Amino acid sequence: MKTRIPIIAANWKMHKTASEAKLFVEKLIRELPEEVIAQIFIAPSFTAIHAAKAACVTSKIQVGAQNMHEADFGAYTGEVSATMLKEAGASFVILGHSERRRLFHETNAQIHQKLKTALKEGLLPILCIGETEEERSQGKTVEVLSSQLEACLKGIAPAEIALAYEPVWAIGTGKTATPEMAEETHLLCRECLEGLWNKKAAESTNIIYGGSVTPETAPLLFKQPNIDGALVGGASLHPEKFIEIIQGII
Ligand code: PGA
């Protein structure tokens, strides 16, 4: 029996303007079944955070960001700080997404700094980790995930974070990990967390799965004891599909 309250998070990436985000959130609030026991998170672009938050102040939906800078403030043209995110209405931030690592060359050391800043500012970090197809086929999954976790969390005391296991080969490809494969990897992540922190912290941390989650694949993933929800990209852009995924948790 899981005691963790699952998280279903929408990662909209570079999609939806502020007015589109507002319409989406309004529809979500109207159509979301009341019996859903899950934390619903929406991560729009920076420019839509404020509008999305304003549209859901009366609901329990939380709005967050897809990235942030690690410094409190400074000469970092084009960057956004944790304080700015909080004032815009964010309560969480996705950190270390594989697109940030691959396309924007973010390192574990940088993600570690971002985590510390997010925690200091009271934002819930969703730390993303995952192996590439090549790493998995070479049997390096355990090594890759544990070294990402260690590098990102080293020296950070047990804290409220969520972990997103997103196999790189499953993101945006339509290839979801099987529920058994994902469960096995989530358990491994939880054991790593226990080693870095302690059993209590590891047991209370939500570990969510990401990578081509659809209304069809979500229910079986959510049934696994160590899968505590999902980080959804493509399918979260459609309110109907996102609601169906959320319903998979019931
Ligand atoms: P996807 O994206 O659901 O489109 O695979 C997931 C993610 O990148 O977080």
GROMACS .gro file of C-alpha atoms and ligand atoms in nm:
model
  259
    1MET     CA    1   0.000   0.000   0.000
    2LYS     CA    2   0.156   0.329  -0.113
    3THR     CA    3   0.153   0.614   0.136
    4ARG     CA    4   0.301   0.861  -0.111
    5ILE     CA    5   0.051   1.083  -0.289
    6PRO     CA    6   0.130   1.036  -0.659
    7ILE     CA    7   0.224   1.324  -0.886
    8ILE     CA    8   0.103   1.357  -1.244
    9ALA     CA    9   0.301   1.636  -1.403
   10ALA     CA   10   0.260   1.796  -1.745
   11ASN     CA   11   0.584   1.910  -1.908
   12TRP     CA   12   0.469   2.131  -2.192
   13LYS     CA   13   0.822   2.205  -2.316
   14MET     CA   14   0.815   2.496  -2.567
   15HIS     CA   15   0.441   2.473  -2.634
   16LYS     CA   16   0.140   2.689  -2.539
   17THR     CA   17   0.119   3.064  -2.500
   18ALA     CA   18  -0.018   3.223  -2.183
   19SER     CA   19  -0.372   3.241  -2.322
   20GLU     CA   20  -0.358   2.878  -2.437
   21ALA     CA   21  -0.231   2.774  -2.094
   22LYS     CA   22  -0.522   2.958  -1.929
   23LEU     CA   23  -0.778   2.780  -2.150
   24PHE     CA   24  -0.617   2.441  -2.081
   25VAL     CA   25  -0.618   2.489  -1.704
   26GLU     CA   26  -0.980   2.609  -1.704
   27LYS     CA   27  -1.085   2.299  -1.898
   28LEU     CA   28  -0.883   2.075  -1.669
   29ILE     CA   29  -1.053   2.219  -1.361
   30ARG     CA   30  -1.399   2.178  -1.520
   31GLU     CA   31  -1.344   1.819  -1.631
   32LEU     CA   32  -1.119   1.665  -1.369
   33PRO     CA   33  -1.308   1.399  -1.172
   34GLU     CA   34  -1.329   1.485  -0.801
   35GLU     CA   35  -1.225   1.141  -0.679
   36VAL     CA   36  -0.875   1.169  -0.821
   37ILE     CA   37  -0.618   1.132  -0.546
   38ALA     CA   38  -0.306   1.272  -0.707
   39GLN     CA   39  -0.108   1.592  -0.710
   40ILE     CA   40  -0.158   1.755  -1.048
   41PHE     CA   41   0.134   1.964  -1.170
   42ILE     CA   42   0.157   2.183  -1.481
   43ALA     CA   43   0.492   2.310  -1.610
   44PRO     CA   44   0.432   2.566  -1.886
   45SER     CA   45   0.687   2.801  -2.041
   46PHE     CA   46   0.813   3.082  -1.817
   47THR     CA   47   0.585   3.331  -1.993
   48ALA     CA   48   0.272   3.129  -1.914
   49ILE     CA   49   0.338   3.050  -1.546
   50HIS     CA   50   0.160   3.357  -1.416
   51ALA     CA   51  -0.149   3.310  -1.633
   52ALA     CA   52  -0.171   2.938  -1.556
   53LYS     CA   53  -0.142   3.006  -1.183
   54ALA     CA   54  -0.408   3.277  -1.196
   55ALA     CA   55  -0.643   3.031  -1.370
   56CYS     CA   56  -0.605   2.769  -1.098
   57VAL     CA   57  -0.580   2.961  -0.770
   58THR     CA   58  -0.904   2.809  -0.648
   59SER     CA   59  -0.799   2.453  -0.734
   60LYS     CA   60  -0.526   2.227  -0.598
   61ILE     CA   61  -0.341   2.218  -0.930
   62GLN     CA   62   0.016   2.335  -0.892
   63VAL     CA   63   0.209   2.532  -1.148
   64GLY     CA   64   0.585   2.516  -1.190
   65ALA     CA   65   0.875   2.574  -1.424
   66GLN     CA   66   1.080   2.356  -1.658
   67ASN     CA   67   1.415   2.503  -1.559
   68MET     CA   68   1.580   2.786  -1.363
   69HIS     CA   69   1.924   2.935  -1.308
   70GLU     CA   70   2.127   2.833  -1.005
   71ALA     CA   71   2.231   3.185  -0.902
   72ASP     CA   72   2.006   3.403  -0.687
   73PHE     CA   73   2.046   3.695  -0.931
   74GLY     CA   74   2.312   3.849  -1.153
   75ALA     CA   75   2.438   3.920  -1.502
   76TYR     CA   76   2.296   3.609  -1.671
   77THR     CA   77   2.120   3.738  -1.982
   78GLY     CA   78   1.814   3.534  -2.068
   79GLU     CA   79   1.800   3.341  -1.741
   80VAL     CA   80   1.531   3.319  -1.471
   81SER     CA   81   1.587   3.284  -1.095
   82ALA     CA   82   1.404   3.079  -0.834
   83THR     CA   83   1.272   3.395  -0.665
   84MET     CA   84   1.128   3.514  -0.996
   85LEU     CA   85   0.959   3.178  -1.044
   86LYS     CA   86   0.808   3.185  -0.698
   87GLU     CA   87   0.668   3.532  -0.745
   88ALA     CA   88   0.521   3.427  -1.081
   89GLY     CA   89   0.332   3.148  -0.901
   90ALA     CA   90   0.558   2.844  -0.934
   91SER     CA   91   0.573   2.592  -0.653
   92PHE     CA   92   0.798   2.335  -0.822
   93VAL     CA   93   1.071   2.323  -1.085
   94ILE     CA   94   1.185   2.046  -1.320
   95LEU     CA   95   1.564   2.016  -1.306
   96GLY     CA   96   1.807   1.822  -1.523
   97HIS     CA   97   1.562   1.717  -1.792
   98SER     CA   98   1.747   1.518  -2.057
   99GLU     CA   99   1.673   1.788  -2.317
  100ARG     CA  100   1.847   2.040  -2.091
  101ARG     CA  101   2.140   1.802  -2.046
  102ARG     CA  102   2.169   1.711  -2.415
  103LEU     CA  103   2.075   2.032  -2.599
  104PHE     CA  104   2.191   2.289  -2.347
  105HIS     CA  105   2.489   2.099  -2.205
  106GLU     CA  106   2.374   2.105  -1.843
  107THR     CA  107   2.603   1.905  -1.619
  108ASN     CA  108   2.533   1.715  -1.297
  109ALA     CA  109   2.739   1.978  -1.113
  110GLN     CA  110   2.512   2.256  -1.241
  111ILE     CA  111   2.198   2.057  -1.163
  112HIS     CA  112   2.334   2.002  -0.812
  113GLN     CA  113   2.364   2.380  -0.767
  114LYS     CA  114   2.016   2.436  -0.908
  115LEU     CA  115   1.876   2.180  -0.663
  116LYS     CA  116   2.033   2.358  -0.370
  117THR     CA  117   1.894   2.693  -0.484
  118ALA     CA  118   1.546   2.553  -0.547
  119LEU     CA  119   1.535   2.394  -0.200
  120LYS     CA  120   1.661   2.715  -0.037
  121GLU     CA  121   1.380   2.908  -0.207
  122GLY     CA  122   1.114   2.653  -0.114
  123LEU     CA  123   1.049   2.521  -0.465
  124LEU     CA  124   0.994   2.146  -0.493
  125PRO     CA  125   1.261   2.018  -0.734
  126ILE     CA  126   1.168   1.739  -0.975
  127LEU     CA  127   1.509   1.592  -1.048
  128CYS     CA  128   1.526   1.408  -1.381
  129ILE     CA  129   1.764   1.122  -1.444
  130GLY     CA  130   1.782   0.859  -1.716
  131GLU     CA  131   2.005   0.645  -1.931
  132THR     CA  132   2.049   0.650  -2.309
  133GLU     CA  133   1.966   0.352  -2.529
  134GLU     CA  134   2.334   0.282  -2.575
  135GLU     CA  135   2.401   0.288  -2.202
  136ARG     CA  136   2.115   0.045  -2.141
  137SER     CA  137   2.227  -0.192  -2.414
  138GLN     CA  138   2.578  -0.191  -2.268
  139GLY     CA  139   2.437  -0.287  -1.926
  140LYS     CA  140   2.534   0.048  -1.776
  141THR     CA  141   2.190   0.160  -1.652
  142VAL     CA  142   2.263   0.108  -1.281
  143GLU     CA  143   2.599   0.281  -1.305
  144VAL     CA  144   2.460   0.580  -1.498
  145LEU     CA  145   2.159   0.637  -1.273
  146SER     CA  146   2.347   0.597  -0.949
  147SER     CA  147   2.621   0.833  -1.061
  148GLN     CA  148   2.365   1.095  -1.173
  149LEU     CA  149   2.188   1.066  -0.839
  150GLU     CA  150   2.505   1.083  -0.640
  151ALA     CA  151   2.645   1.382  -0.830
  152CYS     CA  152   2.318   1.575  -0.809
  153LEU     CA  153   2.242   1.500  -0.444
  154LYS     CA  154   2.588   1.479  -0.290
  155GLY     CA  155   2.607   1.688   0.026
  156ILE     CA  156   2.237   1.770   0.020
  157ALA     CA  157   2.058   1.660   0.339
  158PRO     CA  158   1.736   1.458   0.301
  159ALA     CA  159   1.478   1.701   0.166
  160GLU     CA  160   1.147   1.705  -0.011
  161ILE     CA  161   1.218   1.641  -0.375
  162ALA     CA  162   1.057   1.429  -0.645
  163LEU     CA  163   1.260   1.212  -0.874
  164ALA     CA  164   1.167   1.157  -1.238
  165TYR     CA  165   1.312   0.849  -1.403
  166GLU     CA  166   1.304   0.924  -1.773
  167PRO     CA  167   1.490   0.679  -1.996
  168VAL     CA  168   1.628   0.904  -2.271
  169TRP     CA  169   1.533   0.649  -2.537
  170ALA     CA  170   1.167   0.668  -2.431
  171ILE     CA  171   1.125   1.047  -2.442
  172GLY     CA  172   0.916   1.159  -2.738
  173THR     CA  173   0.979   0.832  -2.920
  174GLY     CA  174   0.660   0.639  -2.849
  175LYS     CA  175   0.874   0.367  -2.683
  176THR     CA  176   0.755   0.344  -2.323
  177ALA     CA  177   0.954   0.126  -2.084
  178THR     CA  178   0.752  -0.181  -1.989
  179PRO     CA  179   0.593  -0.156  -1.642
  180GLU     CA  180   0.829  -0.433  -1.521
  181MET     CA  181   1.138  -0.259  -1.656
  182ALA     CA  182   1.032   0.077  -1.513
  183GLU     CA  183   0.946  -0.078  -1.174
  184GLU     CA  184   1.282  -0.251  -1.154
  185THR     CA  185   1.460   0.078  -1.228
  186HIS     CA  186   1.247   0.278  -0.985
  187LEU     CA  187   1.329   0.030  -0.711
  188LEU     CA  188   1.695   0.071  -0.793
  189CYS     CA  189   1.660   0.452  -0.769
  190ARG     CA  190   1.489   0.415  -0.432
  191GLU     CA  191   1.772   0.196  -0.308
  192CYS     CA  192   2.025   0.455  -0.427
  193LEU     CA  193   1.831   0.724  -0.242
  194GLU     CA  194   1.835   0.510   0.071
  195GLY     CA  195   2.212   0.478   0.039
  196LEU     CA  196   2.258   0.852  -0.009
  197TRP     CA  197   2.000   0.959   0.249
  198ASN     CA  198   1.816   0.703   0.461
  199LYS     CA  199   1.526   0.458   0.440
  200LYS     CA  200   1.262   0.702   0.563
  201ALA     CA  201   1.359   0.970   0.310
  202ALA     CA  202   1.377   0.712   0.030
  203GLU     CA  203   1.034   0.573   0.118
  204SER     CA  204   0.871   0.916   0.127
  205THR     CA  205   1.015   1.040  -0.206
  206ASN     CA  206   0.787   1.027  -0.508
  207ILE     CA  207   0.963   0.861  -0.800
  208ILE     CA  208   0.769   0.930  -1.117
  209TYR     CA  209   0.815   0.780  -1.462
  210GLY     CA  210   0.853   0.979  -1.783
  211GLY     CA  211   0.889   0.877  -2.145
  212SER     CA  212   0.602   0.847  -2.392
  213VAL     CA  213   0.337   0.797  -2.123
  214THR     CA  214  -0.009   0.770  -2.282
  215PRO     CA  215  -0.361   0.698  -2.153
  216GLU     CA  216  -0.302   0.340  -2.268
  217THR     CA  217   0.028   0.282  -2.088
  218ALA     CA  218  -0.035   0.485  -1.770
  219PRO     CA  219  -0.263   0.251  -1.567
  220LEU     CA  220  -0.022  -0.045  -1.565
  221LEU     CA  221   0.273   0.181  -1.485
  222PHE     CA  222   0.081   0.336  -1.193
  223LYS     CA  223   0.002  -0.007  -1.051
  224GLN     CA  224   0.371  -0.075  -0.984
  225PRO     CA  225   0.464  -0.034  -0.618
  226ASN     CA  226   0.754   0.202  -0.684
  227ILE     CA  227   0.603   0.415  -0.960
  228ASP     CA  228   0.445   0.720  -0.802
  229GLY     CA  229   0.301   0.896  -1.104
  230ALA     CA  230   0.430   1.037  -1.430
  231LEU     CA  231   0.603   1.324  -1.602
  232VAL     CA  232   0.414   1.357  -1.928
  233GLY     CA  233   0.533   1.546  -2.233
  234GLY     CA  234   0.352   1.501  -2.565
  235ALA     CA  235   0.027   1.355  -2.428
  236SER     CA  236  -0.006   1.637  -2.172
  237LEU     CA  237  -0.063   1.892  -2.448
  238HIS     CA  238  -0.411   1.751  -2.505
  239PRO     CA  239  -0.646   1.806  -2.209
  240GLU     CA  240  -0.848   1.492  -2.288
  241LYS     CA  241  -0.540   1.271  -2.294
  242PHE     CA  242  -0.394   1.432  -1.983
  243ILE     CA  243  -0.719   1.378  -1.792
  244GLU     CA  244  -0.731   1.015  -1.907
  245ILE     CA  245  -0.376   0.965  -1.782
  246ILE     CA  246  -0.472   1.116  -1.446
  247GLN     CA  247  -0.771   0.882  -1.428
  248GLY     CA  248  -0.529   0.591  -1.466
  249ILE     CA  249  -0.417   0.650  -1.108
  250ILE     CA  250  -0.760   0.570  -0.956
  251PGA     P1  251   0.713   1.253  -2.367
  251PGA     O1  252   0.804   1.352  -2.280
  251PGA     O2  253   0.596   1.214  -2.278
  251PGA     O3  254   0.671   1.334  -2.485
  251PGA     O4  255   0.796   1.136  -2.403
  251PGA     C1  256   0.832   1.329  -2.146
  251PGA     C2  257   0.929   1.430  -2.095
  251PGA     O5  258   1.015   1.474  -2.172
  251PGA     O6  259   0.923   1.471  -1.978
   0.00000   0.00000   0.00000
